[in-house]
CSV table of C-alpha atoms and ligand atoms in Angstrom, one decimal:
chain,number,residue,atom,x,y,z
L,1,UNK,CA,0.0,0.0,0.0
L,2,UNK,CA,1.6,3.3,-0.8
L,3,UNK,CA,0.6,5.1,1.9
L,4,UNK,CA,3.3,3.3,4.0
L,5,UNK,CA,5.9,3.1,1.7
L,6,UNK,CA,8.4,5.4,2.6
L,7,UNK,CA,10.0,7.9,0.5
L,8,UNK,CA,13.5,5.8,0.1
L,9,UNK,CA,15.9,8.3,1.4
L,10,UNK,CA,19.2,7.1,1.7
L,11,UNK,CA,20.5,6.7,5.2
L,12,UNK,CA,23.0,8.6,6.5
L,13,UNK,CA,25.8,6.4,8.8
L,14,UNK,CA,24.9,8.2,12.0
L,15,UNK,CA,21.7,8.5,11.2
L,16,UNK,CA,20.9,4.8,11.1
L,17,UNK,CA,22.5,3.7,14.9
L,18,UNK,CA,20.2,3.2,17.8
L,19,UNK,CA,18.0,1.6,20.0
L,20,UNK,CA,14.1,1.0,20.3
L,21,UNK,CA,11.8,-0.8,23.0
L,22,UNK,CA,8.3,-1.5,22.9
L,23,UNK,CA,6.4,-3.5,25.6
L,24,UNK,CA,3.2,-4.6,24.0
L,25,UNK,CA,0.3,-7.0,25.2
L,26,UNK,CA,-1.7,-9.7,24.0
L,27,UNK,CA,-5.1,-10.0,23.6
L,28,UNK,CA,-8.4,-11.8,24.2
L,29,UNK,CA,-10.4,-12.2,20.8
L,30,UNK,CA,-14.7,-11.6,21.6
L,31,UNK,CA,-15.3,-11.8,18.4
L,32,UNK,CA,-12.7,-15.0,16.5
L,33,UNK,CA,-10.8,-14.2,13.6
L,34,UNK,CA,-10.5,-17.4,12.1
L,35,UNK,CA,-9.6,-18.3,8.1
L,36,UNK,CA,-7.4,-15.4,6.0
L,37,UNK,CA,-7.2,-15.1,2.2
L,38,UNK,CA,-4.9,-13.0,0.2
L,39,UNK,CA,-1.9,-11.4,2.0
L,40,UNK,CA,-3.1,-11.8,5.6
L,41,UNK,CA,-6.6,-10.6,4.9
L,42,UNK,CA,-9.4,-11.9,7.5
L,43,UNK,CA,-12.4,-13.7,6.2
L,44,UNK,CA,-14.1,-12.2,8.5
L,45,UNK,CA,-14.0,-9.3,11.3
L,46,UNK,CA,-12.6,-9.9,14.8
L,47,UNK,CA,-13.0,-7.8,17.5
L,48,UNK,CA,-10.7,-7.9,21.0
L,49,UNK,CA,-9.9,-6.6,24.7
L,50,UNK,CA,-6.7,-5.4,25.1
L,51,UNK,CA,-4.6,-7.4,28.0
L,52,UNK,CA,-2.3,-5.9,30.4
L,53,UNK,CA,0.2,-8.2,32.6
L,54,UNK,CA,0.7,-10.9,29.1
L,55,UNK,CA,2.9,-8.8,27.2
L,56,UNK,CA,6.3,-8.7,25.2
L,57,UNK,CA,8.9,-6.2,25.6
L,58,UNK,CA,10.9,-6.2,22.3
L,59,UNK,CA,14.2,-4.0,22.0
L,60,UNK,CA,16.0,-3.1,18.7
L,61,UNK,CA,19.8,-2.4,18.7
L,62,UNK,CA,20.3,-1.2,15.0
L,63,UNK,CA,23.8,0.1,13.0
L,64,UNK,CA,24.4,0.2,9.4
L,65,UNK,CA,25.8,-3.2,8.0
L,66,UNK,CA,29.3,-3.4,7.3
L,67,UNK,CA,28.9,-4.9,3.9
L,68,UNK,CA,26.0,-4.2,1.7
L,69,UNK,CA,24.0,-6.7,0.7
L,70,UNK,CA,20.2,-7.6,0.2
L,71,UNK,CA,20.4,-10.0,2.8
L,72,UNK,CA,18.7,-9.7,6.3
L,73,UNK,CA,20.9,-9.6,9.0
L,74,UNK,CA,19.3,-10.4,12.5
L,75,UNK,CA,20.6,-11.7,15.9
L,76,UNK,CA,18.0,-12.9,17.7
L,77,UNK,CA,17.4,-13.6,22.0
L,78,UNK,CA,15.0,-14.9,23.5
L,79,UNK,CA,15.0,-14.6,27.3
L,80,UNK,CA,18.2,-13.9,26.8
L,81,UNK,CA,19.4,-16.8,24.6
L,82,UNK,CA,19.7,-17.1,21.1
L,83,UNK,CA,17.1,-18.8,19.4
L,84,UNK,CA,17.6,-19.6,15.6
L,85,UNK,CA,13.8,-20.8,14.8
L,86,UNK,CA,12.4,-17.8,15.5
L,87,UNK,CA,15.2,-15.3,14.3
L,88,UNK,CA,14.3,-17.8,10.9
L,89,UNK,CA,10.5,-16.5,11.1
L,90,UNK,CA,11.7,-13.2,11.9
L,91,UNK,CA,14.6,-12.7,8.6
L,92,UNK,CA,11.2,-13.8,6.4
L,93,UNK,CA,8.7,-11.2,8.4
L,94,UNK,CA,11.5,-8.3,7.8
L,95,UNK,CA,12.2,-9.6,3.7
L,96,UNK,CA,8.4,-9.4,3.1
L,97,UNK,CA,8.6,-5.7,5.1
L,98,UNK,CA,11.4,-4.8,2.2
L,99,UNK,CA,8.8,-2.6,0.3
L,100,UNK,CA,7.6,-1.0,3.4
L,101,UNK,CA,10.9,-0.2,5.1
L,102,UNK,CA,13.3,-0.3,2.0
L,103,UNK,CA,16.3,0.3,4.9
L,104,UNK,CA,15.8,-3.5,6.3
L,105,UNK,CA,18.5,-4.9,4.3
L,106,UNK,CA,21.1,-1.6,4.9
L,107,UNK,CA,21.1,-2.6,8.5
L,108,UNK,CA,22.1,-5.2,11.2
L,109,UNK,CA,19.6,-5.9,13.8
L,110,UNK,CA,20.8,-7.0,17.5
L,111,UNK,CA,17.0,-8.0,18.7
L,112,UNK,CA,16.0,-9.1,22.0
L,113,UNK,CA,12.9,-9.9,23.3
L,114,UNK,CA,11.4,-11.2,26.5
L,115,UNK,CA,7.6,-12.6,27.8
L,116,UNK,CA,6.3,-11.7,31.4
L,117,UNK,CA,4.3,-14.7,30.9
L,118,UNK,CA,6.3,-18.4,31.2
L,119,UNK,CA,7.9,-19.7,28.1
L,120,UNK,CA,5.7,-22.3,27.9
L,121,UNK,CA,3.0,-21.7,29.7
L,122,UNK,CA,0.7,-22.6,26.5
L,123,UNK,CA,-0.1,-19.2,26.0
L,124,UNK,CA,-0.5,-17.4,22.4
L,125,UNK,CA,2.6,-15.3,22.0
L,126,UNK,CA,2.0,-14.5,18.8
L,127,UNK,CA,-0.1,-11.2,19.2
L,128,UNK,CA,2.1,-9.8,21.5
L,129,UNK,CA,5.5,-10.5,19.8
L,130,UNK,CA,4.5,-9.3,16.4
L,131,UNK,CA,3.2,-6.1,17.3
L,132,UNK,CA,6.1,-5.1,19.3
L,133,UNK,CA,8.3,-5.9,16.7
L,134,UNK,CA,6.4,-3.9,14.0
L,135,UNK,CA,6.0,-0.9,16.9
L,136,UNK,CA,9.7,-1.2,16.9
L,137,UNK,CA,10.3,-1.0,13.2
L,138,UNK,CA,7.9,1.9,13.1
L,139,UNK,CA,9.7,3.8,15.8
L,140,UNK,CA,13.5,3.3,13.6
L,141,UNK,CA,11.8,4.4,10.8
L,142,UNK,CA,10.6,7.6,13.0
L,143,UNK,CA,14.2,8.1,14.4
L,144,UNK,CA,16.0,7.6,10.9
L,145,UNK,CA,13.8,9.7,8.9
L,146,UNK,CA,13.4,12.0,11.7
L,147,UNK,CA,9.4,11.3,10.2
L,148,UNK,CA,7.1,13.4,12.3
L,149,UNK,CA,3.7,11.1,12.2
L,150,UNK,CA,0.6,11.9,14.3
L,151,UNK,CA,0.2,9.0,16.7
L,152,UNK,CA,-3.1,7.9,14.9
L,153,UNK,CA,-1.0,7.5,12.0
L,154,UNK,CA,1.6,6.0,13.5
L,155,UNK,CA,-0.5,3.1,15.5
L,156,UNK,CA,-2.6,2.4,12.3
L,157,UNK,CA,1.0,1.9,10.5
L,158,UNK,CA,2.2,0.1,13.3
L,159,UNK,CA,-1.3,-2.2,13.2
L,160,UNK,CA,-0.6,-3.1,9.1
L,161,UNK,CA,3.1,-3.8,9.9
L,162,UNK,CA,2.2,-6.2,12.9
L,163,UNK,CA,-1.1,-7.9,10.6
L,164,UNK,CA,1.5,-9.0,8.2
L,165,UNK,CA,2.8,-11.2,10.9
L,166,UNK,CA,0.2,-12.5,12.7
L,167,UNK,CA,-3.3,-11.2,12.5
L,168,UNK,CA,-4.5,-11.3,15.9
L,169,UNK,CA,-1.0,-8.9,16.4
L,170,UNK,CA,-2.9,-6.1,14.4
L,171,UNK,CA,-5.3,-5.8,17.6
L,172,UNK,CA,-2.8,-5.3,20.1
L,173,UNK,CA,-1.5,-2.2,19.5
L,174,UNK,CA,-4.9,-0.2,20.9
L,175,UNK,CA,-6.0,0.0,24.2
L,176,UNK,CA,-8.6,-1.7,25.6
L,177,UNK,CA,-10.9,-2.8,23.2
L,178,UNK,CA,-9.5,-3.1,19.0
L,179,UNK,CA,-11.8,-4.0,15.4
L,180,UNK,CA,-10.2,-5.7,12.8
L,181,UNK,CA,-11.8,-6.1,9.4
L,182,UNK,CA,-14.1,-4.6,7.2
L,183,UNK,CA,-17.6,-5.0,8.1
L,184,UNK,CA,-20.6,-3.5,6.7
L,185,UNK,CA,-22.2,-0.2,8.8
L,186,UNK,CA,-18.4,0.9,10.2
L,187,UNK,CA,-17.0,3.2,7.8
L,188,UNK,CA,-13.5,2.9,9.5
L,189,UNK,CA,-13.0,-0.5,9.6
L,190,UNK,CA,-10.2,-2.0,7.4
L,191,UNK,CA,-9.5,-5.7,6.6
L,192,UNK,CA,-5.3,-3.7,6.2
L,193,UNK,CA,-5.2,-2.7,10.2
L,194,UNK,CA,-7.1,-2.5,13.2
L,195,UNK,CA,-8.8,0.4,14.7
L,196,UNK,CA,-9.3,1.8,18.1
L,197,UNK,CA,-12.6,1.7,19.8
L,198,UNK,CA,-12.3,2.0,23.3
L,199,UNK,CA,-15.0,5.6,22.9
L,200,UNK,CA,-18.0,2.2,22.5
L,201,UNK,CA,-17.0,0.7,26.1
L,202,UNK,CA,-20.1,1.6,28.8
L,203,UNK,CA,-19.3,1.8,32.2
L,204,UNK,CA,-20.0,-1.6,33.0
L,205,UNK,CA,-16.9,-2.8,31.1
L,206,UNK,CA,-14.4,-0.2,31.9
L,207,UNK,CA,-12.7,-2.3,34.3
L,208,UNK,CA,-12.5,-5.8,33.1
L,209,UNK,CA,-10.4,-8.7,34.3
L,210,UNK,CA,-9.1,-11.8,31.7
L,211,UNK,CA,-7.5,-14.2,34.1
L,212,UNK,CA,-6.1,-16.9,31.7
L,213,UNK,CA,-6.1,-20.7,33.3
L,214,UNK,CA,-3.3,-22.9,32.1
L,215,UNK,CA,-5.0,-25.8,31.6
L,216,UNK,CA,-1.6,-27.4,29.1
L,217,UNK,CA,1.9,-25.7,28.5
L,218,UNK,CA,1.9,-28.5,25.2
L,219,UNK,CA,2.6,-27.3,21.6
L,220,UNK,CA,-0.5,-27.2,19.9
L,221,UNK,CA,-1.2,-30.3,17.8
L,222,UNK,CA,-2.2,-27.7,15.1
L,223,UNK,CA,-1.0,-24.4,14.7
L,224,UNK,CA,-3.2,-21.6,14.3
L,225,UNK,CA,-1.4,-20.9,10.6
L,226,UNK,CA,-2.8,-24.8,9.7
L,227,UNK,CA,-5.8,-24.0,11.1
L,228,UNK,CA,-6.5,-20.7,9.2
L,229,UNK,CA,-5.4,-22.4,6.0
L,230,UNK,CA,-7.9,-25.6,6.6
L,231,UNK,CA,-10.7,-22.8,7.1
L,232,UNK,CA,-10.2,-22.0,3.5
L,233,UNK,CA,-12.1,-25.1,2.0
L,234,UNK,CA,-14.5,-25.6,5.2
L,235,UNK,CA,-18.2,-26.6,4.0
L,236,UNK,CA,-19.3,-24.2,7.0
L,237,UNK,CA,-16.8,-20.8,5.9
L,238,UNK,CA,-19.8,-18.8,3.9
L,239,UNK,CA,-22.1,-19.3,7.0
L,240,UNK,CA,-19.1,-18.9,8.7
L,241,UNK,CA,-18.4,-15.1,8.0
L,242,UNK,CA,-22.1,-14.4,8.2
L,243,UNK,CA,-22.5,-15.2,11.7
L,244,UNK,CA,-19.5,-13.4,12.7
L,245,UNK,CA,-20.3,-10.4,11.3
L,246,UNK,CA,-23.7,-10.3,12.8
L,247,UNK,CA,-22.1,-11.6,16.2
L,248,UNK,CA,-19.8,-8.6,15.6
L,249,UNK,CA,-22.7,-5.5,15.1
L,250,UNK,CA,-24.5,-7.7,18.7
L,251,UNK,CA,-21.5,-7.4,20.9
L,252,UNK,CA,-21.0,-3.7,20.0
L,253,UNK,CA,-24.4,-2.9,20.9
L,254,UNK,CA,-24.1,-4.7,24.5
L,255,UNK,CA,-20.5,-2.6,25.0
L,256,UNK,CA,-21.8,0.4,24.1
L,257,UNK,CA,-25.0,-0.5,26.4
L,258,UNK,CA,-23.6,-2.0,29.0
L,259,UNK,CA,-25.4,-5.3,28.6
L,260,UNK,CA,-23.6,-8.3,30.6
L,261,UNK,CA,-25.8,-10.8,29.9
L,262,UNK,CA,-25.7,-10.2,26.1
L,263,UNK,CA,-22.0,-9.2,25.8
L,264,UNK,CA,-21.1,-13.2,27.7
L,265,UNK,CA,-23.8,-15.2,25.8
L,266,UNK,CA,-21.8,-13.9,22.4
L,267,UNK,CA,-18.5,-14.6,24.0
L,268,UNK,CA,-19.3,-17.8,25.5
L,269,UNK,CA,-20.6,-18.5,21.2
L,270,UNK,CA,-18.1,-17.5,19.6
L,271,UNK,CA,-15.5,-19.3,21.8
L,272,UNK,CA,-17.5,-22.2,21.2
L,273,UNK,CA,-17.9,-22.0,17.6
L,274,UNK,CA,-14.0,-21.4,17.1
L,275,UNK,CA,-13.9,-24.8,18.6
L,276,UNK,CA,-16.7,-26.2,16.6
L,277,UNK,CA,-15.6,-25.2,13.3
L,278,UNK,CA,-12.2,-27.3,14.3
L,279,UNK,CA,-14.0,-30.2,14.9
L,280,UNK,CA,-16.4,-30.2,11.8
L,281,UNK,CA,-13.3,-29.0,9.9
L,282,UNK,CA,-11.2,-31.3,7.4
L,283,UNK,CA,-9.2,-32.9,8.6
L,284,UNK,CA,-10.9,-32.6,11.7
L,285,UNK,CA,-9.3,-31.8,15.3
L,286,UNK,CA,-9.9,-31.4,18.4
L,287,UNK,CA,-7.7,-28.6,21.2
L,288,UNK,CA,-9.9,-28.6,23.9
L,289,UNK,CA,-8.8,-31.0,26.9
L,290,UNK,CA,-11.1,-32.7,29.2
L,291,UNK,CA,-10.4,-30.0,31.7
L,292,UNK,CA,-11.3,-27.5,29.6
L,293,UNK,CA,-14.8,-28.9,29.4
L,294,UNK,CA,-15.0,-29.5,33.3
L,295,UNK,CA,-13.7,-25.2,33.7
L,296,UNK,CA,-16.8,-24.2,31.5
L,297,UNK,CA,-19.1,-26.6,32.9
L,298,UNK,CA,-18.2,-25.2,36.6
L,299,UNK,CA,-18.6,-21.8,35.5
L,300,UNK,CA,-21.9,-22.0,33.8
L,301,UNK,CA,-23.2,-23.9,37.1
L,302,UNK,CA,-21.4,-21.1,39.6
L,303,UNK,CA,-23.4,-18.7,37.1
L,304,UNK,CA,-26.6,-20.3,37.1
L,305,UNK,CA,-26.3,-20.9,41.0
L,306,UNK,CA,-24.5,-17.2,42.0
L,307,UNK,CA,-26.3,-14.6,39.3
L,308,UNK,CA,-22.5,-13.8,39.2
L,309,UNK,CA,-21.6,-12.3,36.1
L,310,UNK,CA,-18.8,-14.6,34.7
L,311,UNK,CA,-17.9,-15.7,31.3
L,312,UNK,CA,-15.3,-18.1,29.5
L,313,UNK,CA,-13.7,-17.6,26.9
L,314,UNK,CA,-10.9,-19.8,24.4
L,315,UNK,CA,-8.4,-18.9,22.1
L,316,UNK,CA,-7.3,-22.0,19.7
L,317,UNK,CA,-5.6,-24.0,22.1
L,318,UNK,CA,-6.9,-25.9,25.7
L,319,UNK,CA,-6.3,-22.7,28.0
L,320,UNK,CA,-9.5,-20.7,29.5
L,321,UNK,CA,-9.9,-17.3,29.5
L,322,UNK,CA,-12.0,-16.1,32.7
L,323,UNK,CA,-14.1,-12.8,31.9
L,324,UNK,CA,-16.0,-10.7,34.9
L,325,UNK,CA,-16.2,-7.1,35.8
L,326,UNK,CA,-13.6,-5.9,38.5
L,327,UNK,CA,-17.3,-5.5,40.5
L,328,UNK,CA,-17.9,-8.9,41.3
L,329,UNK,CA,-14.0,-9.5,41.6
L,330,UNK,CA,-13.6,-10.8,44.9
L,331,UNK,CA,-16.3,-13.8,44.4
L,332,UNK,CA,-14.5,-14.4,41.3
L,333,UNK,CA,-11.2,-14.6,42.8
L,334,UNK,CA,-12.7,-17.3,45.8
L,335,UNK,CA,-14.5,-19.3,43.2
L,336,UNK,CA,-11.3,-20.2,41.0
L,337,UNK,CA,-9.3,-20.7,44.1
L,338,UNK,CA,-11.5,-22.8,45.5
L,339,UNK,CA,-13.2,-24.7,42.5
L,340,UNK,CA,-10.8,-24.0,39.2
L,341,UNK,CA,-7.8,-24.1,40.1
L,342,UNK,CA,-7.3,-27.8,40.7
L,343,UNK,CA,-7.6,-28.8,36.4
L,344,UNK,CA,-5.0,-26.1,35.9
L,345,UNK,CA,-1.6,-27.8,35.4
L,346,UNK,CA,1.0,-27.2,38.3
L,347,UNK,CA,-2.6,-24.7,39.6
L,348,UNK,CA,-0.8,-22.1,36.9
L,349,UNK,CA,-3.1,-18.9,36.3
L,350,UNK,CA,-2.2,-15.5,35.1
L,351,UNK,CA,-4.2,-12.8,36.3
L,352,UNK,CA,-4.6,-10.3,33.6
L,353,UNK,CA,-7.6,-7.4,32.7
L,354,UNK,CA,-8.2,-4.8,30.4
L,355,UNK,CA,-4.8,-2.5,29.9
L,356,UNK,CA,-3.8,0.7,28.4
L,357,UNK,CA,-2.0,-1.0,25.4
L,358,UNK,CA,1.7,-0.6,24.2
L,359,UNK,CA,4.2,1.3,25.6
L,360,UNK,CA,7.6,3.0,24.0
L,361,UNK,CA,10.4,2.3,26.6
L,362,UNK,CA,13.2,4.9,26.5
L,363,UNK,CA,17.2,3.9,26.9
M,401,PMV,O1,-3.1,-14.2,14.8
M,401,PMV,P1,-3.1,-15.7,14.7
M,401,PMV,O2,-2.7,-16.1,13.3
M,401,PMV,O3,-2.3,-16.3,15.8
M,401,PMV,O4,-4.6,-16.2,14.8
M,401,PMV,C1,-5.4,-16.0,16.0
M,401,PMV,C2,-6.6,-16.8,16.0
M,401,PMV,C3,-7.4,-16.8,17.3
M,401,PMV,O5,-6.6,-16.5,18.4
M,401,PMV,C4,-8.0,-18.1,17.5
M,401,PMV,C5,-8.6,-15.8,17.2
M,401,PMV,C6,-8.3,-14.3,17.3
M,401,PMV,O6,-9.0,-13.5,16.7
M,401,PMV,O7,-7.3,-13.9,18.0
């Protein structure tokens, strides 16, 4: 897309030495985002809430290369150690970023990034990881170019870059509550990058917990790249993206209203249709665990029984994600303690909520 292309100025040697850091977070999808076409276009719109305590915090040592070539040059660390799978994903990410940033391949990149979540605690990374990376490369594009941007325009830039690497990443980079994906009534919505909507958020959801239960560290059996790709020939797709993006209009509604009851029956769907459309998918397959059934069995009976207002949610894997106004907080708290905790493996949770989004670090 033009509009991000920049205007291919050649770097000065100064110019192009320095350091970026981003800490961004991961988020909790309402509405799935599930099948792409094209370039990492969604089939259909997602919609998400913004976490807080799961992020990344990514940091960018760059300096002009000593020899040029058209090659990528990246060290990569991971918690500190060097991890050649992923600085592989990462080279490809940056040479597909070439027309974007035409300076990748004038630079060498010392990159090192860290999780406050455990390393394999099971938990997405994905959405977190890519969009620091791409708020990174936005902000040494900024500092080379000495481009003055208004933040909008910087965020949404930041949102394409981080889409090209995972889609669910495109989401993280607003605060509290992000739309990805055209859909029909929203004039600003954009299959390209995701856009902010916090302004829809009543009261009632202002101050929102997420606390994630680890129900498996495991790899997935299938990743969520296979599992977008299957969605392309699934008998149930067309249906698919019509439900969603009637789901999606619903849960606005009950944001902007302040309705619980509606805003948790949709969630509590969607999750379970993510799940479903695995299942009934070919070749069909299954990422729940039998505690992951037994967590959303106990919290629609504590519901029923309490009139407390708690919902599950999943992303595609066996993990649950707990969702409950910071009002009815302490009950909450007592009723995983007491009742959830025991299907988590090693009684792992992470306590996250609604956050404020990413955050530039200064060195
Ligand atoms: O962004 P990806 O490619 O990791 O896909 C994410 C898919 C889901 O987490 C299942 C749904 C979503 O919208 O985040």
């Amino acid at each position: 897309m033009d509009l991000y292309k920049n205007s291919g100025l050649t770097i000065g040697e100064q110019e192009a030495k320095g350091i970026v850091s981003w800490k961004s977070p991961s988020n909790i999808a309402l509405i799935k985002y599930w099948g792409k076409h094209g370039k990492q276009l969604p089939l259909n719109p997602s919609i998400s809430f913004t976490l807080s305590q799961a992020y990344t915090q990514t940091t960018i040592e760059y300096k002009p290369k000593r020899k040029s070539s058209s090659k990528i040059d990246i060290d990569f660390y991971f918690e500190g150690q060097k991890k050649p799978t992923f600085a592989r994903r990462i080279v490809k990410y940056f040479e597909e970023l070439k027309d974007i940033f035409p300076f990748l391949p004038q630079l060498s990149f010392e990159i090192n990034s860290d999780n406050s979540f455990p390393h394999s605690s099971g938990i997405a990374s994905s959405a977190s990881s890519m969009s620091s990376l791409a708020l990174c490369l936005c902000s040494i594009e900024r500092d080379i170019f000495k481009k003055e941007m208004e933040t909008e325009a910087f965020l949404q830039k930041a949102s394409y870059v981080a889409r090209l690497g995972s889609g669910s990443a495109s989401r993280s980079i607003h605060p509290k509550v992000a739309l990805w994906g055209n859909t029909n009534g929203m004039e600003e919505s954009s299959d390209l990058f995701s856009i902010p909507m916090k302004s829809v958020l009543h009261d009632v959801f202002r101050k929102f917990h997420d606390d994630i239960l680890i129900v498996s560290k495991k790899a997935k059996s299938i990743s969520s790249s296979e599992g977008h790709a299957i969605m392309s020939g699934h008998r149930f797709k067309d249906g698919r993206i019509l439900q969603a993006n009637k789901r999606l209009h619903i849960l606005i509604k009950a944001l902007k209203n302040g309705k619980l009851e509606k805003f948790g029956n949709i969630v509590e769907e969607e999750a379970l249709t993510l799940h479903s459309l695995m299942m009934s998918s070919n070749p069909s397959y299954l990422l729940m665990e039998p505690n992951t059934l037994q967590i959303i069995m106990e919290i629609q009976e504590f519901r029923k029984n309490s009139k407390i207002p708690v919902y599950f949610s999943l992303d595609a894997g066996p993990n649950v994600h707990v969702l409950y106004p910071d009002s009815v907080a302490v009950e909450v708290n007592d009723f995983i303690n007491s009742r959830l905790l025991k299907y988590c493996k090693d009684r792992e949770y992470i306590k996250d909520y609604m956050g404020s989004g990413p955050k530039e670090l200064d060195f």
